[in-house]
Amino acid sequence: MITLALSKGRIFEETLPLLAAAGITVTEDPEKSRKLILPTNRDDVRVVLVRATDVPTYVQYGGADLGVAGKDILIEHGGEGLYQPLDLNIAKCRLSVAVRADFDYAAAVKQGSRIRVATKYTAMARQHFADKGVHVDLIKLYGSMELAPLTGLADAIVDLVSTGSTLKANHLVEVEHIMDISSRLVVNQAALKLKRETLRPLIDAFASAIPQ
């Protein structure tokens, strides 16, 4: 049995064409089913639905043989014990710094002020500001980042941006691009050895179907 860990939403939807290239179809709709383990048209392949942040952990410890996770999640996780053979070029977005439209970020950085930054991505934010020599106090949040500058909790946020419409709706502006993000295929290293004959064709099929 091959177990593939996916998170609901954009990653799940954009992985379906890659599975199709390997001749695999998920036979139940995760939005309509309450099941967390979904069957496929192959008796030897199943999909487990987990939180996006848990995908690397499931794969690392063998709860799944392979999974699809964003670069952001993998960097925060650390990527230990994971083979990352492919950038799948799906679920693309960017990690950016954003502030209230009336906050002079450039001046604050130039003056060496200590900036309060709210983010879910503390490891990447810490590295980014350390590289720039900017002093920051990081505040860990798990959602609704846009609220932090609006309520005075933080001066800035570090968050994923896709179209920028959520920032705009909340009168925030992007002031710095940290990195481009896309989702990657991750494979359990032990599974790659033990189930090589089944996993290798799957990885190759994914590779042939990556959107350009």
Tab-separated table of C-alpha atoms in Angstrom:
chain	number	residue	atom	x	y	z
A	1	MET	CA	0.000	0.000	0.000
A	2	ILE	CA	1.251	3.461	-0.975
A	3	THR	CA	-0.058	6.308	1.204
A	4	LEU	CA	-0.009	9.879	-0.129
A	5	ALA	CA	-0.518	12.768	2.329
A	6	LEU	CA	-2.319	15.832	0.977
A	7	SER	CA	-3.971	18.879	2.518
A	8	LYS	CA	-7.460	19.963	1.442
A	9	GLY	CA	-7.931	22.931	-0.850
A	10	ARG	CA	-5.573	24.299	-3.464
A	11	ILE	CA	-2.801	21.708	-3.068
A	12	PHE	CA	-5.310	18.837	-3.296
A	13	GLU	CA	-6.969	20.288	-6.412
A	14	GLU	CA	-3.691	21.045	-8.186
A	15	THR	CA	-2.240	17.600	-7.369
A	16	LEU	CA	-5.145	15.780	-9.073
A	17	PRO	CA	-3.795	16.292	-12.654
A	18	LEU	CA	-0.390	14.956	-11.515
A	19	LEU	CA	-2.063	11.861	-10.064
A	20	ALA	CA	-4.033	11.473	-13.297
A	21	ALA	CA	-0.721	11.408	-15.203
A	22	ALA	CA	0.194	8.383	-13.070
A	23	GLY	CA	-3.185	6.794	-13.855
A	24	ILE	CA	-4.531	7.477	-10.352
A	25	THR	CA	-7.966	8.955	-9.616
A	26	VAL	CA	-9.222	9.809	-6.132
A	27	THR	CA	-12.674	8.224	-6.036
A	28	GLU	CA	-14.249	10.406	-3.320
A	29	ASP	CA	-14.590	14.190	-3.081
A	30	PRO	CA	-12.956	15.456	0.149
A	31	GLU	CA	-15.376	18.386	0.261
A	32	LYS	CA	-18.367	16.039	0.378
A	33	SER	CA	-16.913	13.183	2.406
A	34	ARG	CA	-16.055	13.207	6.107
A	35	LYS	CA	-13.453	10.499	5.550
A	36	LEU	CA	-9.819	11.369	6.194
A	37	ILE	CA	-8.536	8.374	4.201
A	38	LEU	CA	-9.717	8.476	0.599
A	39	PRO	CA	-9.608	5.498	-1.765
A	40	THR	CA	-8.338	5.716	-5.338
A	41	ASN	CA	-8.979	3.636	-8.441
A	42	ARG	CA	-5.895	1.598	-7.452
A	43	ASP	CA	-6.164	-0.864	-4.582
A	44	ASP	CA	-2.547	-0.190	-3.620
A	45	VAL	CA	-2.780	3.634	-3.402
A	46	ARG	CA	-4.693	5.733	-0.871
A	47	VAL	CA	-4.761	9.425	0.046
A	48	VAL	CA	-4.747	10.702	3.629
A	49	LEU	CA	-6.028	14.214	4.328
A	50	VAL	CA	-4.010	16.104	6.940
A	51	ARG	CA	-3.337	19.726	7.871
A	52	ALA	CA	-0.843	21.346	5.496
A	53	THR	CA	1.618	21.876	8.358
A	54	ASP	CA	1.446	18.166	9.279
A	55	VAL	CA	2.283	16.737	5.829
A	56	PRO	CA	6.094	16.707	6.369
A	57	THR	CA	5.667	15.094	9.814
A	58	TYR	CA	3.431	12.300	8.447
A	59	VAL	CA	5.959	11.583	5.707
A	60	GLN	CA	9.019	11.876	7.982
A	61	TYR	CA	7.682	9.349	10.509
A	62	GLY	CA	6.146	6.934	7.996
A	63	GLY	CA	2.461	7.776	8.478
A	64	ALA	CA	2.581	8.412	4.726
A	65	ASP	CA	5.065	7.283	2.074
A	66	LEU	CA	4.966	10.553	0.188
A	67	GLY	CA	3.189	13.882	0.293
A	68	VAL	CA	2.854	17.315	-1.256
A	69	ALA	CA	3.827	20.344	0.832
A	70	GLY	CA	4.594	24.007	0.235
A	71	LYS	CA	8.184	25.221	0.384
A	72	ASP	CA	7.096	27.481	3.265
A	73	ILE	CA	5.934	24.490	5.326
A	74	LEU	CA	9.088	22.493	4.533
A	75	ILE	CA	11.431	25.303	5.570
A	76	GLU	CA	9.564	25.830	8.845
A	77	HIS	CA	9.532	22.049	9.468
A	78	GLY	CA	13.247	21.737	8.715
A	79	GLY	CA	12.864	18.919	6.161
A	80	GLU	CA	14.684	16.294	8.263
A	81	GLY	CA	14.311	12.726	7.042
A	82	LEU	CA	12.634	13.777	3.805
A	83	TYR	CA	13.709	13.192	0.216
A	84	GLN	CA	12.500	16.121	-1.918
A	85	PRO	CA	12.842	14.972	-5.522
A	86	LEU	CA	10.540	17.444	-7.295
A	87	ASP	CA	9.343	21.022	-7.267
A	88	LEU	CA	5.818	20.412	-8.598
A	89	ASN	CA	5.338	24.047	-9.626
A	90	ILE	CA	1.814	24.126	-8.144
A	91	ALA	CA	0.073	26.245	-5.465
A	92	LYS	CA	2.408	29.104	-6.374
A	93	CYS	CA	2.532	32.273	-4.266
A	94	ARG	CA	5.141	34.421	-2.525
A	95	LEU	CA	6.237	35.172	1.023
A	96	SER	CA	6.248	38.905	1.652
A	97	VAL	CA	6.437	41.630	4.266
A	98	ALA	CA	3.337	43.844	4.425
A	99	VAL	CA	2.457	46.896	6.513
A	100	ARG	CA	-0.373	49.393	6.937
A	101	ALA	CA	-0.473	51.843	4.052
A	102	ASP	CA	0.373	54.725	6.429
A	103	PHE	CA	3.398	53.004	8.062
A	104	ASP	CA	6.796	54.173	6.738
A	105	TYR	CA	8.575	50.815	6.707
A	106	ALA	CA	11.657	52.064	4.844
A	107	ALA	CA	12.203	54.848	7.388
A	108	ALA	CA	11.735	52.475	10.340
A	109	VAL	CA	14.320	50.080	8.890
A	110	LYS	CA	16.738	52.905	8.063
A	111	GLN	CA	16.538	54.377	11.556
A	112	GLY	CA	17.312	50.984	13.083
A	113	SER	CA	13.995	50.929	14.938
A	114	ARG	CA	12.882	47.681	16.533
A	115	ILE	CA	9.901	46.457	14.493
A	116	ARG	CA	7.171	44.147	15.761
A	117	VAL	CA	6.337	41.521	13.149
A	118	ALA	CA	3.430	39.061	13.290
A	119	THR	CA	3.755	35.829	11.327
A	120	LYS	CA	3.099	32.119	11.188
A	121	TYR	CA	6.502	31.682	9.523
A	122	THR	CA	8.881	32.565	12.345
A	123	ALA	CA	11.951	30.683	11.041
A	124	MET	CA	11.851	32.343	7.613
A	125	ALA	CA	10.989	35.768	9.034
A	126	ARG	CA	13.829	35.570	11.598
A	127	GLN	CA	16.313	34.611	8.855
A	128	HIS	CA	15.109	37.348	6.490
A	129	PHE	CA	15.407	40.172	9.018
A	130	ALA	CA	18.704	38.838	10.406
A	131	ASP	CA	20.157	38.872	6.864
A	132	LYS	CA	19.067	42.521	6.514
A	133	GLY	CA	20.346	43.485	9.967
A	134	VAL	CA	16.857	44.607	11.038
A	135	HIS	CA	15.904	44.297	14.713
A	136	VAL	CA	12.523	42.614	15.125
A	137	ASP	CA	10.281	41.178	17.811
A	138	LEU	CA	8.418	38.238	16.281
A	139	ILE	CA	4.838	37.496	17.318
A	140	LYS	CA	3.615	34.013	16.374
A	141	LEU	CA	0.065	33.941	14.999
A	142	TYR	CA	-1.826	31.119	13.289
A	143	GLY	CA	-4.304	33.050	11.138
A	144	SER	CA	-5.887	36.398	10.213
A	145	MET	CA	-2.446	38.025	9.949
A	146	GLU	CA	-3.948	41.142	8.389
A	147	LEU	CA	-5.545	42.055	11.721
A	148	ALA	CA	-2.199	42.462	13.495
A	149	PRO	CA	-1.166	45.836	11.964
A	150	LEU	CA	-4.770	47.106	12.005
A	151	THR	CA	-5.139	46.553	15.755
A	152	GLY	CA	-1.667	47.782	16.712
A	153	LEU	CA	-0.479	44.289	17.659
A	154	ALA	CA	2.365	44.539	15.122
A	155	ASP	CA	3.990	47.022	12.744
A	156	ALA	CA	4.324	44.474	9.952
A	157	ILE	CA	3.371	40.955	8.948
A	158	VAL	CA	5.205	38.232	7.045
A	159	ASP	CA	2.675	36.140	5.158
A	160	LEU	CA	1.932	34.292	1.930
A	161	VAL	CA	0.539	36.477	-0.826
A	162	SER	CA	-1.179	35.129	-3.908
A	163	THR	CA	-3.109	37.920	-5.678
A	164	GLY	CA	-2.702	40.596	-3.010
A	165	SER	CA	-6.452	41.216	-2.866
A	166	THR	CA	-6.734	40.344	0.858
A	167	LEU	CA	-3.971	42.831	1.695
A	168	LYS	CA	-5.658	45.499	-0.413
A	169	ALA	CA	-9.057	44.912	1.186
A	170	ASN	CA	-7.455	45.480	4.599
A	171	HIS	CA	-5.494	48.598	3.538
A	172	LEU	CA	-2.134	46.861	3.721
A	173	VAL	CA	0.717	47.142	1.216
A	174	GLU	CA	3.453	44.707	0.270
A	175	VAL	CA	6.834	46.282	0.996
A	176	GLU	CA	9.259	43.395	0.577
A	177	HIS	CA	9.365	40.142	-1.358
A	178	ILE	CA	11.134	37.421	0.637
A	179	MET	CA	10.828	34.384	-1.627
A	180	ASP	CA	8.689	32.615	-4.200
A	181	ILE	CA	6.806	29.599	-2.888
A	182	SER	CA	5.543	26.495	-4.671
A	183	SER	CA	4.706	22.967	-3.554
A	184	ARG	CA	7.109	20.049	-3.573
A	185	LEU	CA	6.865	16.295	-3.579
A	186	VAL	CA	8.348	14.818	-0.396
A	187	VAL	CA	9.121	11.139	0.073
A	188	ASN	CA	9.919	9.079	3.165
A	189	GLN	CA	13.525	7.931	2.742
A	190	ALA	CA	12.927	4.421	4.112
A	191	ALA	CA	9.850	3.969	1.894
A	192	LEU	CA	11.894	4.950	-1.153
A	193	LYS	CA	14.183	2.002	-0.479
A	194	LEU	CA	11.553	-0.530	0.596
A	195	LYS	CA	8.875	0.374	-1.987
A	196	ARG	CA	11.139	1.599	-4.761
A	197	GLU	CA	9.483	-0.441	-7.516
A	198	THR	CA	6.087	1.142	-6.806
A	199	LEU	CA	7.217	4.643	-5.856
A	200	ARG	CA	9.716	5.296	-8.649
A	201	PRO	CA	7.153	5.099	-11.519
A	202	LEU	CA	4.851	7.385	-9.498
A	203	ILE	CA	7.615	9.986	-9.028
A	204	ASP	CA	8.519	9.760	-12.735
A	205	ALA	CA	4.876	10.250	-13.749
A	206	PHE	CA	4.634	13.320	-11.518
A	207	ALA	CA	7.848	14.673	-13.072
A	208	SER	CA	6.463	14.273	-16.607
A	209	ALA	CA	3.261	16.176	-15.753
A	210	ILE	CA	4.691	19.194	-13.889
A	211	PRO	CA	3.067	22.387	-15.229
A	212	GLN	CA	5.566	24.746	-16.834
